[in-house]
PDB file of C-alpha atoms and ligand atoms in Angstrom:
ATOM      1  CA  MET Z 103      -0.050  -0.225   0.013  1.00 36.00           C
ATOM      2  CA  ASN Z 104       1.383   3.663  -1.050  1.00 39.00           C
ATOM      3  CA  THR Z 105       1.395   5.727   1.963  1.00 42.00           C
ATOM      4  CA  ASN Z 106       2.764   8.864   0.384  1.00 51.00           C
ATOM      5  CA  PRO Z 107       0.222  12.045   0.467  1.00 55.00           C
ATOM      6  CA  ILE Z 108       1.309  12.763  -2.791  1.00 60.00           C
ATOM      7  CA  THR Z 109      -1.333  10.232  -3.371  1.00 57.00           C
ATOM      8  CA  GLU Z 110      -3.676  11.879  -1.862  1.00 71.00           C
ATOM      9  CA  GLN Z 111      -3.568  14.671  -4.067  1.00 90.00           C
ATOM     10  CA  ILE Z 112      -7.121  16.168  -6.587  1.00 96.00           C
ATOM     11  CA  VAL Z 113      -5.740  15.935 -10.219  1.00 98.00           C
ATOM     12  CA  TYR Z 114      -7.614  18.187 -13.012  1.00 98.00           C
ATOM     13  CA  LEU Z 115      -7.872  15.476 -15.333  1.00 98.00           C
ATOM     14  CA  ASN Z 116     -10.189  15.823 -18.812  1.00 98.00           C
ATOM     15  CA  GLY Z 117     -13.040  18.292 -17.144  1.00 97.00           C
ATOM     16  CA  GLN Z 118     -12.624  16.750 -13.664  1.00 98.00           C
ATOM     17  CA  TYR Z 119     -10.817  16.919  -9.884  1.00 98.00           C
ATOM     18  CA  MET Z 120     -10.267  13.911  -8.602  1.00 97.00           C
ATOM     19  CA  PRO Z 121      -7.824  11.892  -6.181  1.00 96.00           C
ATOM     20  CA  MET Z 122      -4.922  11.310  -8.131  1.00 95.00           C
ATOM     21  CA  LEU Z 123      -5.481   8.053  -7.796  1.00 92.00           C
ATOM     22  CA  GLU Z 124      -8.483   7.323  -8.752  1.00 95.00           C
ATOM     23  CA  SER Z 125      -6.711  10.188 -12.510  1.00 96.00           C
ATOM     24  CA  LYS Z 126      -6.295   6.581 -15.112  1.00 97.00           C
ATOM     25  CA  ILE Z 127      -6.017   7.631 -18.645  1.00 97.00           C
ATOM     26  CA  SER Z 128      -6.953   5.044 -21.334  1.00 98.00           C
ATOM     27  CA  THR Z 129      -3.995   2.775 -22.802  1.00 97.00           C
ATOM     28  CA  GLN Z 130      -4.889   4.380 -26.817  1.00 98.00           C
ATOM     29  CA  ASP Z 131      -3.440   8.081 -25.535  1.00 98.00           C
ATOM     30  CA  ARG Z 132      -1.339   8.965 -28.019  1.00 98.00           C
ATOM     31  CA  GLY Z 133       0.392  10.630 -25.467  1.00 98.00           C
ATOM     32  CA  PHE Z 134       0.870   7.170 -24.515  1.00 98.00           C
ATOM     33  CA  LEU Z 135       1.372   5.906 -27.524  1.00 98.00           C
ATOM     34  CA  PHE Z 136       3.289   8.255 -29.308  1.00 98.00           C
ATOM     35  CA  GLY Z 137       5.072  10.824 -26.459  1.00 98.00           C
ATOM     36  CA  ASP Z 138       2.701  12.892 -28.713  1.00 98.00           C
ATOM     37  CA  GLY Z 139       1.359  16.017 -26.564  1.00 98.00           C
ATOM     38  CA  VAL Z 140       3.167  18.956 -25.118  1.00 99.00           C
ATOM     39  CA  TYR Z 141       3.282  20.277 -21.118  1.00 99.00           C
ATOM     40  CA  GLU Z 142       4.333  23.370 -19.214  1.00 98.00           C
ATOM     41  CA  VAL Z 143       5.647  23.442 -15.527  1.00 98.00           C
ATOM     42  CA  ILE Z 144       4.360  26.780 -13.847  1.00 98.00           C
ATOM     43  CA  PRO Z 145       5.711  27.602  -9.924  1.00 98.00           C
ATOM     44  CA  VAL Z 146       2.705  29.537  -7.681  1.00 98.00           C
ATOM     45  CA  TYR Z 147       4.539  31.437  -5.458  1.00 97.00           C
ATOM     46  CA  ASP Z 148       2.028  32.530  -2.301  1.00 97.00           C
ATOM     47  CA  ARG Z 149      -0.229  30.608  -4.138  1.00 97.00           C
ATOM     48  CA  LYS Z 150       0.121  33.058  -7.309  1.00 97.00           C
ATOM     49  CA  LEU Z 151       0.487  31.348 -10.871  1.00 98.00           C
ATOM     50  CA  PHE Z 152       4.685  33.402 -11.606  1.00 98.00           C
ATOM     51  CA  ALA Z 153       4.309  34.643 -14.842  1.00 98.00           C
ATOM     52  CA  PHE Z 154       1.112  33.234 -15.972  1.00 98.00           C
ATOM     53  CA  PRO Z 155       1.680  35.379 -19.113  1.00 98.00           C
ATOM     54  CA  GLU Z 156       4.379  33.987 -20.376  1.00 98.00           C
ATOM     55  CA  HIS Z 157       3.743  30.645 -19.691  1.00 98.00           C
ATOM     56  CA  LEU Z 158       0.810  30.586 -21.522  1.00 98.00           C
ATOM     57  CA  GLN Z 159       1.882  31.656 -24.630  1.00 98.00           C
ATOM     58  CA  ARG Z 160       4.664  29.160 -24.551  1.00 98.00           C
ATOM     59  CA  LEU Z 161       2.311  26.419 -23.984  1.00 98.00           C
ATOM     60  CA  LYS Z 162       0.520  27.814 -26.984  1.00 98.00           C
ATOM     61  CA  ASN Z 163       3.162  28.487 -29.183  1.00 98.00           C
ATOM     62  CA  SER Z 164       3.699  24.717 -28.265  1.00 98.00           C
ATOM     63  CA  LEU Z 165       0.440  23.520 -29.189  1.00 98.00           C
ATOM     64  CA  HIS Z 166       0.410  25.739 -32.730  1.00 98.00           C
ATOM     65  CA  ALA Z 167       3.855  23.790 -33.718  1.00 98.00           C
ATOM     66  CA  THR Z 168       2.718  20.830 -32.866  1.00 98.00           C
ATOM     67  CA  SER Z 169      -0.752  21.133 -34.748  1.00 98.00           C
ATOM     68  CA  ILE Z 170      -2.936  20.393 -31.222  1.00 98.00           C
ATOM     69  CA  GLN Z 171      -6.154  22.036 -31.716  1.00 97.00           C
ATOM     70  CA  ASN Z 172      -6.104  24.177 -28.106  1.00 98.00           C
ATOM     71  CA  PRO Z 173      -8.755  23.148 -26.401  1.00 98.00           C
ATOM     72  CA  LEU Z 174      -9.363  25.836 -23.372  1.00 98.00           C
ATOM     73  CA  THR Z 175      -9.886  30.095 -23.784  1.00 98.00           C
ATOM     74  CA  ASP Z 176      -6.798  31.712 -22.385  1.00 98.00           C
ATOM     75  CA  ALA Z 177      -9.600  32.688 -18.878  1.00 98.00           C
ATOM     76  CA  GLU Z 178     -10.935  28.580 -18.883  1.00 98.00           C
ATOM     77  CA  TRP Z 179      -7.270  27.973 -18.338  1.00 98.00           C
ATOM     78  CA  LEU Z 180      -6.594  30.513 -15.393  1.00 98.00           C
ATOM     79  CA  GLU Z 181      -9.845  29.404 -14.197  1.00 98.00           C
ATOM     80  CA  LEU Z 182      -8.172  25.797 -14.356  1.00 98.00           C
ATOM     81  CA  LEU Z 183      -4.934  26.572 -13.342  1.00 98.00           C
ATOM     82  CA  SER Z 184      -6.554  28.357 -10.627  1.00 98.00           C
ATOM     83  CA  THR Z 185      -9.279  25.612  -9.013  1.00 98.00           C
ATOM     84  CA  LEU Z 186      -6.313  23.611  -8.759  1.00 98.00           C
ATOM     85  CA  ILE Z 187      -4.074  25.834  -5.948  1.00 97.00           C
ATOM     86  CA  GLU Z 188      -7.157  26.256  -4.225  1.00 97.00           C
ATOM     87  CA  LYS Z 189      -7.331  22.769  -3.952  1.00 96.00           C
ATOM     88  CA  HIS Z 190      -4.116  21.949  -2.160  1.00 96.00           C
ATOM     89  CA  PRO Z 191      -2.512  23.983   0.897  1.00 95.00           C
ATOM     90  CA  TRP Z 192       1.122  24.871   0.247  1.00 96.00           C
ATOM     91  CA  SER Z 193       1.606  28.503  -0.377  1.00 96.00           C
ATOM     92  CA  ASP Z 194       4.626  27.421  -3.354  1.00 97.00           C
ATOM     93  CA  GLN Z 195       3.393  25.056  -5.992  1.00 97.00           C
ATOM     94  CA  TYR Z 196       4.282  23.953  -9.197  1.00 97.00           C
ATOM     95  CA  ILE Z 197       2.017  22.608 -11.734  1.00 98.00           C
ATOM     96  CA  TYR Z 198       2.112  20.245 -14.094  1.00 98.00           C
ATOM     97  CA  LEU Z 199       0.955  20.393 -17.928  1.00 98.00           C
ATOM     98  CA  GLN Z 200       0.021  18.388 -19.997  1.00 98.00           C
ATOM     99  CA  ILE Z 201      -1.899  18.245 -23.150  1.00 98.00           C
ATOM    100  CA  THR Z 202      -1.614  14.704 -25.741  1.00 98.00           C
ATOM    101  CA  ARG Z 203      -3.113  14.782 -29.051  1.00 98.00           C
ATOM    102  CA  GLY Z 204      -6.234  12.712 -27.219  1.00 98.00           C
ATOM    103  CA  ILE Z 205      -6.908   8.623 -27.661  1.00 98.00           C
ATOM    104  CA  GLN Z 206      -6.931   7.176 -31.206  1.00 98.00           C
ATOM    105  CA  ILE Z 207      -7.627   3.815 -30.747  1.00 97.00           C
ATOM    106  CA  GLN Z 208      -6.104   2.965 -34.177  1.00 96.00           C
ATOM    107  CA  ARG Z 209      -2.786   2.859 -33.093  1.00 97.00           C
ATOM    108  CA  ASP Z 210      -1.384   5.302 -36.643  1.00 98.00           C
ATOM    109  CA  HIS Z 211       1.449   7.346 -36.699  1.00 98.00           C
ATOM    110  CA  LEU Z 212      -0.793  10.026 -39.023  1.00 98.00           C
ATOM    111  CA  PRO Z 213      -3.376  10.927 -36.677  1.00 98.00           C
ATOM    112  CA  GLU Z 214      -7.393  11.179 -37.172  1.00 97.00           C
ATOM    113  CA  ASP Z 215      -8.615  14.111 -38.072  1.00 96.00           C
ATOM    114  CA  GLY Z 216     -11.293  16.022 -34.901  1.00 95.00           C
ATOM    115  CA  LEU Z 217      -9.567  13.797 -32.019  1.00 98.00           C
ATOM    116  CA  ILE Z 218     -10.171  15.450 -28.810  1.00 98.00           C
ATOM    117  CA  PRO Z 219      -7.258  16.927 -26.493  1.00 98.00           C
ATOM    118  CA  THR Z 220      -6.432  14.401 -23.346  1.00 98.00           C
ATOM    119  CA  ILE Z 221      -5.424  17.506 -20.472  1.00 98.00           C
ATOM    120  CA  TYR Z 222      -4.214  16.640 -16.661  1.00 98.00           C
ATOM    121  CA  ALA Z 223      -2.686  18.897 -14.768  1.00 98.00           C
ATOM    122  CA  TYR Z 224      -1.961  18.672 -10.912  1.00 97.00           C
ATOM    123  CA  SER Z 225      -0.689  20.181  -8.520  1.00 97.00           C
ATOM    124  CA  ASN Z 226       2.838  19.344  -6.063  1.00 95.00           C
ATOM    125  CA  PRO Z 227       4.521  21.266  -3.307  1.00 96.00           C
ATOM    126  CA  LEU Z 228       7.481  24.095  -4.104  1.00 97.00           C
ATOM    127  CA  LYS Z 229      10.684  22.528  -2.089  1.00 95.00           C
ATOM    128  CA  ALA Z 230      13.125  25.115  -1.755  1.00 94.00           C
ATOM    129  CA  VAL Z 231      16.959  25.172  -3.498  1.00 95.00           C
ATOM    130  CA  SER Z 232      18.563  22.848  -0.280  1.00 96.00           C
ATOM    131  CA  ASP Z 233      21.102  25.264   2.167  1.00 97.00           C
ATOM    132  CA  ASP Z 234      24.076  22.267   0.407  1.00 97.00           C
ATOM    133  CA  ILE Z 235      23.363  24.128  -2.910  1.00 97.00           C
ATOM    134  CA  ILE Z 236      23.108  27.416  -1.971  1.00 97.00           C
ATOM    135  CA  GLU Z 237      26.680  26.921  -0.382  1.00 97.00           C
ATOM    136  CA  ASN Z 238      28.788  24.082  -2.824  1.00 98.00           C
ATOM    137  CA  GLY Z 239      26.288  24.452  -6.091  1.00 98.00           C
ATOM    138  CA  ILE Z 240      26.545  22.066  -8.698  1.00 98.00           C
ATOM    139  CA  SER Z 241      28.463  19.550 -10.778  1.00 98.00           C
ATOM    140  CA  ALA Z 242      28.249  18.737 -13.740  1.00 98.00           C
ATOM    141  CA  ILE Z 243      29.352  17.217 -17.284  1.00 98.00           C
ATOM    142  CA  THR Z 244      29.260  18.620 -20.950  1.00 98.00           C
ATOM    143  CA  LEU Z 245      27.372  15.731 -23.256  1.00 98.00           C
ATOM    144  CA  GLU Z 246      26.430  15.934 -27.201  1.00 98.00           C
ATOM    145  CA  ASP Z 247      23.117  17.106 -27.283  1.00 98.00           C
ATOM    146  CA  ILE Z 248      21.417  14.465 -28.897  1.00 98.00           C
ATOM    147  CA  ARG Z 249      17.966  15.360 -29.083  1.00 98.00           C
ATOM    148  CA  TRP Z 250      15.874  16.764 -32.164  1.00 97.00           C
ATOM    149  CA  LEU Z 251      15.783  20.078 -33.796  1.00 97.00           C
ATOM    150  CA  ASN Z 252      13.149  21.389 -32.236  1.00 98.00           C
ATOM    151  CA  CYS Z 253      13.948  22.664 -28.794  1.00 98.00           C
ATOM    152  CA  ASP Z 254      12.310  25.106 -28.582  1.00 98.00           C
ATOM    153  CA  ILE Z 255       8.750  22.819 -28.041  1.00 98.00           C
ATOM    154  CA  LYS Z 256       7.591  21.981 -24.739  1.00 98.00           C
ATOM    155  CA  ALA Z 257       6.875  18.841 -25.642  1.00 98.00           C
ATOM    156  CA  ILE Z 258       6.393  15.484 -23.282  1.00 98.00           C
ATOM    157  CA  THR Z 259       8.801  13.083 -25.865  1.00 97.00           C
ATOM    158  CA  LEU Z 260      12.198  13.825 -23.373  1.00 98.00           C
ATOM    159  CA  LEU Z 261      13.616   9.838 -23.855  1.00 98.00           C
ATOM    160  CA  PRO Z 262      17.358  11.526 -24.320  1.00 98.00           C
ATOM    161  CA  ASN Z 263      16.782  14.745 -22.224  1.00 98.00           C
ATOM    162  CA  ILE Z 264      16.606  11.276 -19.823  1.00 98.00           C
ATOM    163  CA  MET Z 265      19.401   9.065 -21.273  1.00 98.00           C
ATOM    164  CA  MET Z 266      21.248  11.714 -21.207  1.00 98.00           C
ATOM    165  CA  LYS Z 267      20.092  13.082 -17.094  1.00 98.00           C
ATOM    166  CA  LEU Z 268      21.411   8.989 -16.510  1.00 98.00           C
ATOM    167  CA  THR Z 269      24.884   9.395 -18.096  1.00 98.00           C
ATOM    168  CA  ALA Z 270      25.107  12.201 -15.782  1.00 98.00           C
ATOM    169  CA  LYS Z 271      24.077   9.967 -13.097  1.00 98.00           C
ATOM    170  CA  ALA Z 272      26.671   6.923 -14.054  1.00 98.00           C
ATOM    171  CA  ARG Z 273      29.676  10.001 -14.030  1.00 98.00           C
ATOM    172  CA  HIS Z 274      28.307  10.826 -10.497  1.00 98.00           C
ATOM    173  CA  ALA Z 275      27.460  14.546 -11.904  1.00 98.00           C
ATOM    174  CA  ASP Z 276      24.286  15.916 -10.679  1.00 98.00           C
ATOM    175  CA  ASP Z 277      23.384  16.880 -14.587  1.00 98.00           C
ATOM    176  CA  ALA Z 278      25.007  17.928 -17.893  1.00 98.00           C
ATOM    177  CA  ILE Z 279      25.442  20.987 -20.169  1.00 99.00           C
ATOM    178  CA  LEU Z 280      24.691  19.389 -23.738  1.00 98.00           C
ATOM    179  CA  VAL Z 281      26.769  20.942 -26.658  1.00 98.00           C
ATOM    180  CA  SER Z 282      25.294  20.138 -30.201  1.00 98.00           C
ATOM    181  CA  ARG Z 283      27.007  18.823 -33.422  1.00 95.00           C
ATOM    182  CA  GLU Z 284      28.070  23.268 -34.023  1.00 96.00           C
ATOM    183  CA  GLY Z 285      30.019  22.986 -30.912  1.00 97.00           C
ATOM    184  CA  PHE Z 286      27.568  25.490 -29.176  1.00 98.00           C
ATOM    185  CA  ILE Z 287      26.297  25.133 -25.550  1.00 98.00           C
ATOM    186  CA  THR Z 288      22.232  24.394 -25.805  1.00 98.00           C
ATOM    187  CA  GLU Z 289      21.234  24.086 -22.270  1.00 98.00           C
ATOM    188  CA  GLY Z 290      20.704  21.506 -20.069  1.00 98.00           C
ATOM    189  CA  THR Z 291      19.189  18.189 -19.441  1.00 98.00           C
ATOM    190  CA  SER Z 292      16.351  20.079 -18.151  1.00 98.00           C
ATOM    191  CA  SER Z 293      17.038  24.346 -17.486  1.00 98.00           C
ATOM    192  CA  ASN Z 294      19.370  27.190 -19.358  1.00 99.00           C
ATOM    193  CA  CYS Z 295      22.444  27.413 -19.681  1.00 99.00           C
ATOM    194  CA  PHE Z 296      24.391  30.829 -18.152  1.00 99.00           C
ATOM    195  CA  ILE Z 297      28.341  31.691 -18.132  1.00 98.00           C
ATOM    196  CA  VAL Z 298      28.933  34.671 -16.770  1.00 98.00           C
ATOM    197  CA  LYS Z 299      32.502  36.390 -17.735  1.00 98.00           C
ATOM    198  CA  ASN Z 300      34.161  38.914 -16.477  1.00 98.00           C
ATOM    199  CA  GLY Z 301      31.124  40.781 -15.305  1.00 97.00           C
ATOM    200  CA  THR Z 302      28.776  39.788 -18.403  1.00 98.00           C
ATOM    201  CA  LEU Z 303      26.323  37.331 -18.603  1.00 98.00           C
ATOM    202  CA  ILE Z 304      25.875  35.106 -20.973  1.00 98.00           C
ATOM    203  CA  THR Z 305      23.455  32.974 -22.286  1.00 98.00           C
ATOM    204  CA  PRO Z 306      22.688  31.072 -25.650  1.00 98.00           C
ATOM    205  CA  PRO Z 307      20.303  32.642 -27.967  1.00 98.00           C
ATOM    206  CA  ASN Z 308      16.624  31.351 -28.343  1.00 98.00           C
ATOM    207  CA  GLY Z 309      15.761  29.612 -31.495  1.00 98.00           C
ATOM    208  CA  HIS Z 310      15.120  26.095 -32.183  1.00 98.00           C
ATOM    209  CA  SER Z 311      17.806  24.336 -30.056  1.00 98.00           C
ATOM    210  CA  LEU Z 312      16.929  25.351 -26.890  1.00 98.00           C
ATOM    211  CA  LEU Z 313      13.485  25.951 -24.828  1.00 98.00           C
ATOM    212  CA  PRO Z 314      12.588  29.394 -24.367  1.00 98.00           C
ATOM    213  CA  GLY Z 315      13.445  29.764 -21.009  1.00 98.00           C
ATOM    214  CA  VAL Z 316      10.101  31.288 -18.803  1.00 98.00           C
ATOM    215  CA  THR Z 317      12.977  31.407 -15.703  1.00 98.00           C
ATOM    216  CA  ARG Z 318      16.005  33.064 -18.364  1.00 98.00           C
ATOM    217  CA  MET Z 319      13.894  34.855 -20.068  1.00 98.00           C
ATOM    218  CA  VAL Z 320      12.759  36.619 -15.680  1.00 98.00           C
ATOM    219  CA  ILE Z 321      16.797  36.520 -14.711  1.00 98.00           C
ATOM    220  CA  GLU Z 322      17.264  38.464 -18.054  1.00 98.00           C
ATOM    221  CA  ARG Z 323      15.202  41.306 -17.375  1.00 97.00           C
ATOM    222  CA  VAL Z 324      16.134  41.433 -13.945  1.00 98.00           C
ATOM    223  CA  ALA Z 325      19.858  41.603 -14.516  1.00 98.00           C
ATOM    224  CA  ILE Z 326      19.093  44.519 -16.725  1.00 97.00           C
ATOM    225  CA  ALA Z 327      17.330  46.211 -14.216  1.00 97.00           C
ATOM    226  CA  HIS Z 328      20.451  46.130 -12.269  1.00 98.00           C
ATOM    227  CA  ASN Z 329      23.142  46.578 -14.567  1.00 97.00           C
ATOM    228  CA  ILE Z 330      23.799  43.329 -14.931  1.00 98.00           C
ATOM    229  CA  PRO Z 331      25.688  43.574 -18.532  1.00 98.00           C
ATOM    230  CA  MET Z 332      24.251  40.390 -19.839  1.00 97.00           C
ATOM    231  CA  LEU Z 333      24.641  39.423 -23.728  1.00 98.00           C
ATOM    232  CA  GLU Z 334      22.616  37.282 -25.453  1.00 98.00           C
ATOM    233  CA  GLN Z 335      25.748  35.150 -27.667  1.00 98.00           C
ATOM    234  CA  GLN Z 336      26.811  31.421 -28.881  1.00 98.00           C
ATOM    235  CA  ILE Z 337      28.411  29.671 -26.451  1.00 98.00           C
ATOM    236  CA  THR Z 338      31.290  27.927 -27.270  1.00 98.00           C
ATOM    237  CA  LEU Z 339      32.593  24.353 -25.266  1.00 98.00           C
ATOM    238  CA  THR Z 340      35.589  26.568 -24.538  1.00 98.00           C
ATOM    239  CA  ASP Z 341      34.175  29.543 -23.516  1.00 98.00           C
ATOM    240  CA  LEU Z 342      31.893  27.031 -20.887  1.00 98.00           C
ATOM    241  CA  GLU Z 343      35.518  25.719 -19.595  1.00 98.00           C
ATOM    242  CA  SER Z 344      37.002  29.195 -19.432  1.00 98.00           C
ATOM    243  CA  ALA Z 345      33.314  30.892 -17.906  1.00 98.00           C
ATOM    244  CA  ASP Z 346      33.743  32.343 -14.487  1.00 98.00           C
ATOM    245  CA  GLU Z 347      30.377  30.718 -13.518  1.00 98.00           C
ATOM    246  CA  ILE Z 348      28.140  28.704 -14.712  1.00 99.00           C
ATOM    247  CA  TRP Z 349      24.525  28.678 -14.313  1.00 99.00           C
ATOM    248  CA  LEU Z 350      21.267  26.391 -14.840  1.00 98.00           C
ATOM    249  CA  SER Z 351      17.694  27.938 -14.826  1.00 98.00           C
ATOM    250  CA  SER Z 352      14.331  26.280 -14.968  1.00 98.00           C
ATOM    251  CA  SER Z 353      10.714  27.617 -12.951  1.00 98.00           C
ATOM    252  CA  THR Z 354      11.673  24.482 -10.062  1.00 97.00           C
ATOM    253  CA  LYS Z 355      14.483  25.388  -9.343  1.00 96.00           C
ATOM    254  CA  ASP Z 356      15.299  29.652  -9.631  1.00 96.00           C
ATOM    255  CA  ALA Z 357      19.003  29.703 -11.082  1.00 98.00           C
ATOM    256  CA  LEU Z 358      21.536  26.771 -10.280  1.00 98.00           C
ATOM    257  CA  PRO Z 359      25.576  27.767  -9.549  1.00 98.00           C
ATOM    258  CA  VAL Z 360      27.408  24.673 -11.224  1.00 98.00           C
ATOM    259  CA  THR Z 361      30.438  24.711  -9.672  1.00 98.00           C
ATOM    260  CA  ARG Z 362      32.345  21.677 -11.172  1.00 98.00           C
ATOM    261  CA  LEU Z 363      31.908  20.387 -14.984  1.00 98.00           C
ATOM    262  CA  ASN Z 364      33.453  17.641 -16.229  1.00 98.00           C
ATOM    263  CA  ASP Z 365      35.667  17.477 -12.458  1.00 96.00           C
ATOM    264  CA  SER Z 366      37.226  20.579 -12.731  1.00 98.00           C
ATOM    265  CA  ALA Z 367      35.996  23.269 -10.614  1.00 98.00           C
ATOM    266  CA  VAL Z 368      34.239  26.574 -12.206  1.00 98.00           C
ATOM    267  CA  GLY Z 369      35.680  29.710 -11.397  1.00 97.00           C
ATOM    268  CA  THR Z 370      36.207  29.377  -7.379  1.00 96.00           C
ATOM    269  CA  GLY Z 371      34.999  26.713  -6.894  1.00 98.00           C
ATOM    270  CA  LYS Z 372      32.381  28.060  -4.830  1.00 98.00           C
ATOM    271  CA  PRO Z 373      29.235  30.069  -6.386  1.00 98.00           C
ATOM    272  CA  GLY Z 374      29.837  33.130  -7.877  1.00 98.00           C
ATOM    273  CA  ALA Z 375      29.823  37.013  -6.700  1.00 98.00           C
ATOM    274  CA  VAL Z 376      26.974  37.698  -9.697  1.00 98.00           C
ATOM    275  CA  TRP Z 377      24.564  34.410  -8.826  1.00 98.00           C
ATOM    276  CA  GLN Z 378      24.981  35.310  -5.063  1.00 98.00           C
ATOM    277  CA  LYS Z 379      23.755  39.099  -6.491  1.00 98.00           C
ATOM    278  CA  MET Z 380      21.279  37.319  -9.237  1.00 98.00           C
ATOM    279  CA  ARG Z 381      19.733  35.344  -6.367  1.00 98.00           C
ATOM    280  CA  GLY Z 382      19.302  37.995  -4.640  1.00 98.00           C
ATOM    281  CA  PHE Z 383      17.638  40.368  -6.682  1.00 98.00           C
ATOM    282  CA  TYR Z 384      15.216  36.734  -7.797  1.00 98.00           C
ATOM    283  CA  GLN Z 385      14.273  36.794  -4.478  1.00 97.00           C
ATOM    284  CA  GLU Z 386      13.224  40.681  -4.254  1.00 97.00           C
ATOM    285  CA  HIS Z 387      11.993  40.301  -7.516  1.00 97.00           C
ATOM    286  CA  LYS Z 388       9.214  37.150  -6.530  1.00 96.00           C
ATOM    287  CA  LEU Z 389       8.743  39.248  -3.931  1.00 95.00           C
ATOM    288  CA  ALA Z 390       7.372  42.879  -5.062  1.00 95.00           C
ATOM    289  CA  PHE Z 391       5.234  40.377  -7.756  1.00 94.00           C
ATOM    290  CA  ILE Z 392       3.485  38.448  -4.827  1.00 92.00           C
ATOM    291  CA  ASP Z 393       2.901  41.724  -3.385  1.00 91.00           C
ATOM    292  CA  GLU Z 394       1.415  43.170  -6.769  1.00 91.00           C
ATOM    293  CA  GLN Z 395      -1.137  39.870  -6.679  1.00 89.00           C
ATOM    294  CA  ALA Z 396      -2.120  40.969  -3.168  1.00 83.00           C
ATOM    295  CA  GLU Z 397      -2.986  44.841  -4.477  1.00 75.00           C
TER     296      GLU Z 397
HETATM  297  N1  LIG Q 795      11.827  22.082 -17.496  1.00 60.85           N
HETATM  298  N2  LIG Q 795      15.234  23.659 -20.778  1.00 60.85           N
HETATM  299  C1  LIG Q 795      14.869  22.410 -20.738  1.00 60.85           C
HETATM  300  C2  LIG Q 795      15.277  20.979 -22.072  1.00 60.85           C
HETATM  301  C3  LIG Q 795      14.164  22.155 -19.450  1.00 60.85           C
HETATM  302  O1  LIG Q 795      13.006  20.882 -19.468  1.00 60.85           O
HETATM  303  C4  LIG Q 795      12.852  23.226 -19.066  1.00 60.85           C
HETATM  304  C5  LIG Q 795      12.019  23.600 -18.012  1.00 60.85           C
HETATM  305  C6  LIG Q 795      13.970  24.620 -19.431  1.00 60.85           C
HETATM  306  C7  LIG Q 795      13.366  25.684 -18.630  1.00 60.85           C
HETATM  307  O2  LIG Q 795      12.566  27.012 -18.666  1.00 60.85           O
HETATM  308  P1  LIG Q 795      11.622  27.125 -17.998  1.00 60.85           P
HETATM  309  O3  LIG Q 795      12.600  28.487 -16.695  1.00 60.85           O
HETATM  310  O4  LIG Q 795      10.410  28.458 -18.120  1.00 60.85           O
HETATM  311  O5  LIG Q 795      10.953  26.619 -16.368  1.00 60.85           O
HETATM  312  C8  LIG Q 795      14.654  24.253 -20.390  1.00 60.85           C
HETATM  313  C9  LIG Q 795      10.657  21.807 -16.325  1.00 60.85           C
HETATM  314  C10 LIG Q 795      11.066  22.124 -15.197  1.00 60.85           C
HETATM  315  C11 LIG Q 795      10.463  20.231 -16.617  1.00 60.85           C
HETATM  316  O6  LIG Q 795      10.844  19.294 -17.263  1.00 60.85           O
HETATM  317  O7  LIG Q 795      10.180  20.222 -14.961  1.00 60.85           O
END
């Protein structure tokens, strides 16, 4: 018997809220058979959806790019996710939202016309990053980016990301930073990548080879607001290896400092000064957002 309290969570599935253990989907769902779907992960601070317009826009872009019908209006998406937040006690949460192309009884790579998308969403408590990571950072290895050429779509098809994460684990690293066939850094397995060189924050430009991260965008805005020099520019492996700081950013972790790369220290081997500054500014930004929403 699984007594994990997580199983007492309420999830949303196709129009209904229900306990997670009771939520069931068809084995003929194209998400299950083909990984034919898209998703979003949205942080919630003080019970408020953070950067919701940006997450919703990216969701709509992913649906459009994959020709999956957007099943709800913007107002309906907001209503759905707000109700889900209300059903859980945690102040900080993160929402996982997945839309697949729907159920097709005859398995066929070519989707039938008129399928009804499957909508699934749940919320989890959003845990603070551990003191150990704040103090010591994380380790990463570099790996060839083995993914497809549409990484700007937030697709549920994550097998390459999982394989690369497993390789990192086998090599006793926390994560992997990915290098494209052209020799440029793309991103992490589930995060965007930044480096700091001589005080300037650098991240690769958006395009098909990486996800346009919402946290990445917020970090850029915060950097500009606080006069931290910021560039969108291709990063080579040599740039990465000689960086003063490396960060990985995502909605569930903000920016994490990478302090070991391929078994060598990054900069001083401790979270860097620019990261420390950004951490403070980012927290201030979140608090300002919470205050704004309360008004
Ligand atoms: N992942 N790049 C990839 C490949 C990602 O999977 C993610 C996020 C990001 C960062 O995007 P954002 O800042 O919008 O979260 C970049 C989520 C958290 C996940 O898959 O759980």
